[in-house]
Coordinates of C-alpha atoms in Angstrom, one line a residue:
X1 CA -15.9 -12.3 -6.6
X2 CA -19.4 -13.1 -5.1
X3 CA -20.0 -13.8 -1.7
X4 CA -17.3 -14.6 1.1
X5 CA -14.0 -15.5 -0.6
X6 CA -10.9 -16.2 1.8
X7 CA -7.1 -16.0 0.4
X8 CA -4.4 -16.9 2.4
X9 CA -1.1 -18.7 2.7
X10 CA -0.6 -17.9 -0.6
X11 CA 2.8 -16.9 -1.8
X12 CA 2.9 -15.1 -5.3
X13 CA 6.3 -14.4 -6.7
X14 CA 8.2 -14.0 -9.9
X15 CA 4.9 -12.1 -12.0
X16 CA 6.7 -10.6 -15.1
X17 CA 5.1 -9.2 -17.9
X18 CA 9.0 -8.9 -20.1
X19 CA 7.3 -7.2 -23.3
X20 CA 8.8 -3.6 -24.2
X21 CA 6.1 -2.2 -25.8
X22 CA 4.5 1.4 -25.2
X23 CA 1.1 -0.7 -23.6
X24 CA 2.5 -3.5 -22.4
X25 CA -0.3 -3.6 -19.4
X26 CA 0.2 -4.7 -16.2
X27 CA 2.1 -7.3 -13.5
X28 CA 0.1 -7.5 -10.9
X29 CA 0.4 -10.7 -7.6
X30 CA -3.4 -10.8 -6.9
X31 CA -5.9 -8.8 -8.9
X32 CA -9.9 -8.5 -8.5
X33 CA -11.4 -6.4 -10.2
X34 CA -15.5 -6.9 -9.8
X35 CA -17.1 -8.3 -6.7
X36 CA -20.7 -8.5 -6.2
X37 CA -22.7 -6.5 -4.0
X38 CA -21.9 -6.8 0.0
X39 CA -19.6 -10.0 -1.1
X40 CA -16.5 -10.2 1.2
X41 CA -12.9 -10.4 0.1
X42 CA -9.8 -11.4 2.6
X43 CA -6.5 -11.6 1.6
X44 CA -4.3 -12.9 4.7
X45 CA -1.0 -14.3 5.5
X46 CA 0.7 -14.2 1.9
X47 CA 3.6 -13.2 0.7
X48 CA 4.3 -11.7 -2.8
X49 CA 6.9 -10.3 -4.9
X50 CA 9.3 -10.0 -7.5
X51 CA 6.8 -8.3 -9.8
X52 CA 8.3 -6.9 -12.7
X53 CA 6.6 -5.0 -16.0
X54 CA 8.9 -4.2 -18.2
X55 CA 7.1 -1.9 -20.3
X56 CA 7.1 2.5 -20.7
X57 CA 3.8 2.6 -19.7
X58 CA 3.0 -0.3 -17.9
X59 CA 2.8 -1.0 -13.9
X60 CA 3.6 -3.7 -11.2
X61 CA 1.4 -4.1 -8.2
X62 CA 1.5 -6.6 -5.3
X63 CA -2.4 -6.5 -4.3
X64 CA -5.2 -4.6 -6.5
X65 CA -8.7 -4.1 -5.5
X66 CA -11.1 -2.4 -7.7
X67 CA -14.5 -4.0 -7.1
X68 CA -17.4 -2.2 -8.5
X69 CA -19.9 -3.3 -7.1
X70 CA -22.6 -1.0 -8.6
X71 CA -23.8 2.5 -7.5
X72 CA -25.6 2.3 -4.1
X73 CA -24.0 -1.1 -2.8
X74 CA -20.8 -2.2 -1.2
X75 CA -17.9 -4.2 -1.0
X76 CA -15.4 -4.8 1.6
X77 CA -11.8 -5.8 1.9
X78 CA -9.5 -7.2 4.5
X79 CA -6.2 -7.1 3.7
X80 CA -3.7 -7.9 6.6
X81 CA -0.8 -10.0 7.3
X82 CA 0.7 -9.8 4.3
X83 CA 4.6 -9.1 3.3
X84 CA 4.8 -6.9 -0.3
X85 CA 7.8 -6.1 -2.0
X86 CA 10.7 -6.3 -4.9
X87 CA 7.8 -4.5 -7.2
X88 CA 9.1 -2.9 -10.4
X89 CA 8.5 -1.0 -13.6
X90 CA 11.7 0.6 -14.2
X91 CA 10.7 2.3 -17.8
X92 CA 7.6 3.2 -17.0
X93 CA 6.0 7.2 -16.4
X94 CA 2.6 5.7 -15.4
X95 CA 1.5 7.8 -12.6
X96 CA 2.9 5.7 -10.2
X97 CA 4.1 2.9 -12.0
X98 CA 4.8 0.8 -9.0
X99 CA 2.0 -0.1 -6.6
X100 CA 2.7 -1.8 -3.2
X101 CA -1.5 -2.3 -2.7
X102 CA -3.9 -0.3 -5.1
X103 CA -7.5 0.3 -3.7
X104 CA -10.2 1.5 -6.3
X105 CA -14.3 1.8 -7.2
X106 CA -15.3 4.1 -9.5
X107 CA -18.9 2.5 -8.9
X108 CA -20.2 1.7 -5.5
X109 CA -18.5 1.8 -2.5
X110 CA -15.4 -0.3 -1.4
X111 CA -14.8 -0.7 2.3
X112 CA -11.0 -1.6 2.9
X113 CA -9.6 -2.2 6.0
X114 CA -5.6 -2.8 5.1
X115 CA -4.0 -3.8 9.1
X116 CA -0.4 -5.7 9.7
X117 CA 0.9 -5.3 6.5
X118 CA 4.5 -5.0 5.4
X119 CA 5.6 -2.7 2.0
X120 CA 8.8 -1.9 0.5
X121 CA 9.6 -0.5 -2.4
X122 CA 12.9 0.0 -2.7
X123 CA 16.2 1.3 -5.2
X124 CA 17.7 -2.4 -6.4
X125 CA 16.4 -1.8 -10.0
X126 CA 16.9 1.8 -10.1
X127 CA 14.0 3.3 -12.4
X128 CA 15.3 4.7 -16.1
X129 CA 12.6 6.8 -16.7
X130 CA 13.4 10.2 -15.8
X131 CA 9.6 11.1 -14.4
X132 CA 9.1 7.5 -12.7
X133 CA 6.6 7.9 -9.7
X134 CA 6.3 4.9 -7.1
X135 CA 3.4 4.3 -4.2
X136 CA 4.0 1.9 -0.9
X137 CA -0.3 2.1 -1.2
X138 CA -2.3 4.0 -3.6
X139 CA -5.6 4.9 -3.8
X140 CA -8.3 6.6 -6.3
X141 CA -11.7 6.4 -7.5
X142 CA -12.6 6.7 -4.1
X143 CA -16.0 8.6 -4.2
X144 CA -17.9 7.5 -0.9
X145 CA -15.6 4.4 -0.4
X146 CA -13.3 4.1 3.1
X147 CA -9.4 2.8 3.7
X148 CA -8.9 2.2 7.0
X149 CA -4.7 1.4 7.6
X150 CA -3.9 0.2 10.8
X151 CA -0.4 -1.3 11.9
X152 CA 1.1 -1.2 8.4
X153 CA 5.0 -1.0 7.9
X154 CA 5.0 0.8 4.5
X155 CA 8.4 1.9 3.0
X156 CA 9.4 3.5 -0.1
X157 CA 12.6 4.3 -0.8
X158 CA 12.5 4.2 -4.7
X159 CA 14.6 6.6 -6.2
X160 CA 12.4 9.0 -8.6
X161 CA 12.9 12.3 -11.1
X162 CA 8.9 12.7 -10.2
X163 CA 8.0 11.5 -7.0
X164 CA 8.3 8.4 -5.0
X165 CA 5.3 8.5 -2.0
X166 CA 4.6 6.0 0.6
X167 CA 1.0 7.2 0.5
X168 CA -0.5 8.1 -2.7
X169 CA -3.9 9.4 -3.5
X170 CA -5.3 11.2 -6.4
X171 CA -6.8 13.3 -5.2
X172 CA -7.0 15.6 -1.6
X173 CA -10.4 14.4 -1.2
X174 CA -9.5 11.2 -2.1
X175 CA -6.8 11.6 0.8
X176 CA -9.2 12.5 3.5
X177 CA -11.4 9.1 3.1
X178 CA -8.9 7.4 4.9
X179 CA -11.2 6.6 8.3
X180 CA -10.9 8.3 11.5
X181 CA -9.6 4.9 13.1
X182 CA -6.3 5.1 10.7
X183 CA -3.5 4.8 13.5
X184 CA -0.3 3.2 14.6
X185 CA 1.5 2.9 10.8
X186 CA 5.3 3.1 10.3
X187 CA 5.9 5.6 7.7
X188 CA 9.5 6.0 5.7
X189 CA 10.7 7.3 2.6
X190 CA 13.8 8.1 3.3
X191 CA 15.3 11.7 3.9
X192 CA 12.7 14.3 3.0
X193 CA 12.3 16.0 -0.5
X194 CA 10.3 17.3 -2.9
X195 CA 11.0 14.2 -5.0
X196 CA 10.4 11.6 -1.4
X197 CA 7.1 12.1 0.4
X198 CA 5.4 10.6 2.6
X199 CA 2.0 11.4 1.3
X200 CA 0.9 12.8 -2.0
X201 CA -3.0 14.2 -2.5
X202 CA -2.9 14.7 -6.2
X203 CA -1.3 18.2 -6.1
X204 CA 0.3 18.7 -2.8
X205 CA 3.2 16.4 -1.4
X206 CA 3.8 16.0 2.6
X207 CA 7.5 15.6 2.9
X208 CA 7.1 15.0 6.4
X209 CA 4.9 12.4 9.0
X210 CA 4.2 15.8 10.8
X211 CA 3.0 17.4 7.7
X212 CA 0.7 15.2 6.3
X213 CA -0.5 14.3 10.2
X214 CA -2.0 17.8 9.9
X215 CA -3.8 17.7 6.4
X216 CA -5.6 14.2 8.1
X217 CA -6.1 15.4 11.2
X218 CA -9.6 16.7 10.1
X219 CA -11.9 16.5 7.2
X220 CA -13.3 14.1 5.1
X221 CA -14.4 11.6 7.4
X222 CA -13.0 13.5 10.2
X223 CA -10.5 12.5 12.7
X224 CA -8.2 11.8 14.6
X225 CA -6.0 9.8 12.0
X226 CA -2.3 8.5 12.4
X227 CA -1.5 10.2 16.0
X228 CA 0.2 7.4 17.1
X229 CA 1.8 6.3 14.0
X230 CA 5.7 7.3 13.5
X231 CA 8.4 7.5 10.6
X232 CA 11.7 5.5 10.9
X233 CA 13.7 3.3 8.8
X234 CA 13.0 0.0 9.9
X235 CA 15.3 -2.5 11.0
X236 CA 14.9 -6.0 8.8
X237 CA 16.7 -8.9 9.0
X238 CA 17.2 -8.2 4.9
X239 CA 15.8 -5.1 2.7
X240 CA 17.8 -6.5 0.1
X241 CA 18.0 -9.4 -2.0
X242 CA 17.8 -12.2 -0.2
X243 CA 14.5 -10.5 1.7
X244 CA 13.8 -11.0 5.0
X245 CA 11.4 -8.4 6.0
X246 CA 11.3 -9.4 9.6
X247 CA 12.6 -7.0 11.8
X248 CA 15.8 -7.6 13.7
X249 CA 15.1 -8.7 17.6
X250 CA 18.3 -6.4 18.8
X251 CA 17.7 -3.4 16.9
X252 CA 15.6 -0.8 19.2
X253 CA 12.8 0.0 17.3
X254 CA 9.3 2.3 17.0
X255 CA 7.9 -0.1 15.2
X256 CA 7.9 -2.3 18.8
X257 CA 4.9 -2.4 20.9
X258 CA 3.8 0.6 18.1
X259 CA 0.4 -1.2 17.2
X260 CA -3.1 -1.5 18.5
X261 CA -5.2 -4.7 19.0
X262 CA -7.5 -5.3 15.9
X263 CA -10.0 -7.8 17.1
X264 CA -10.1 -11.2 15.3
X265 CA -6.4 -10.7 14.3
X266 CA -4.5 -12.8 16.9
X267 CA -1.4 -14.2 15.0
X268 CA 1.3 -12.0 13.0
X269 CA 2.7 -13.7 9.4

């Protein structure tokens, strides 16, 4: 990617990668993986799922960033109004094997600003590999680089021997370059456990919104971070096959009037 390249309306479904094989590689919807220096990537208004990798060490991922756009220079992403989900890698013990968005640079700096999404991984191909892990978003190589979430709906309730997160960095300071502005998210993973987090650092899991609100309330690139954002299962039309991630109109929710304005973003998906 070079310059200012615009994705949208896209919708990306049925990605499998079938072979059984111990490196099978990866499904993944949309994939970049080297953008030029200051270029611009937006991915907008798509929808994407049914990714499926098959193999016992592969992964699936809706959306993967991982620019690299040299030491010193950046690149920045805007990821919003998108609808992920149905992602699967059953056999795999990757570490996590299924990816709702995957943000990485291991040279240069990626700026990603991830706002009105909509994530679920959930249980309807129960994983067979007994130390399965599984990420709504997931982030590493993150050096100097920035995720800012905003207004996401991110849901995980994967079953996993390991761990199934909704947030899932490598690292704590990894963790704590989410940016100050990082607010008004709906969090769920379902009742809390050591094996269902809501965030994951690499070593530590949060079991709870309140917990890992207080490991991001400072450091890093300081804070405040997520005080407004809340944990609840959400109510959508569908969260099983057939999908309809909209949420249901009589179904009281926190997830209504729960987001901020993000100027420029005037229409939901």
């Amino acid at each position: 990617v070079s310059g200012n390249v615009l994705i949208e309306d896209v919708v990306i479904n049925k990605i499998h990668n079938a072979a059984a094989g111990a490196t099978s590689g990866l499904a993944v919807g949309f994939e970049t993986g080297r953008m030029g220096p200051n270029s611009e990537l937006t991915i907008r208004n798509c929808s994407i799922s049914d990714i499926f990798a098959n193999g016992t060490t592969g992964r699936a991922e809706g959306i993967l960033i991982s620019p690299n756009p040299q030491t010193g220079n950046n690149a920045f992403a805007y990821v919003y109004n998108n609808i992920v989900y149905d992602i699967r890698a059953p056999r795999s013990t990757t570490a996590p094997s299924v990816r709702g968005m995957d943000f990485q640079s291991t040279a240069g700096n990626l700026l990603a600003y991830v706002y009105f999404n909509t994530i679920l991984i959930d249980n309807a191909v129960p994983p067979t590999a007994g130390t399965h892990q599984s990420s709504g978003i997931y982030w590493a190589n993150y050096g100097t680089s920035t995720l800012e979430l905003k207004n996401n709906i991110v849901v995980n309730t994967m079953v996993s021997g390991t761990r199934a997160a909704v947030l899932y960095a490598t690292a704590a300071a990894n963790l704590l370059r989410l940016a100050p502005e990082t607010d008004n998210n709906l969090y769920f993973a379902g009742t809390p456990s050591a094996t269902r987090l809501i965030a994951w650092n690499g070593a530590t899991g949060y079991q709870t919104l309140a917990e890992y609100k207080t490991v991001v309330a400072s450091g890093g690139l300081g804070g405040p971070r997520e005080t407004y954002s809340v944990t609840e299962n959400p109510p959508f039309i569908s969260a099983t096959s057939p999908y309809n991630l909209n949420l249901q109109t009589t179904v009281p929710t926190r997830a209504e009037k729960g987001g901020s304005p993000v100027a420029g973003i005037n229409d939901d998906f």
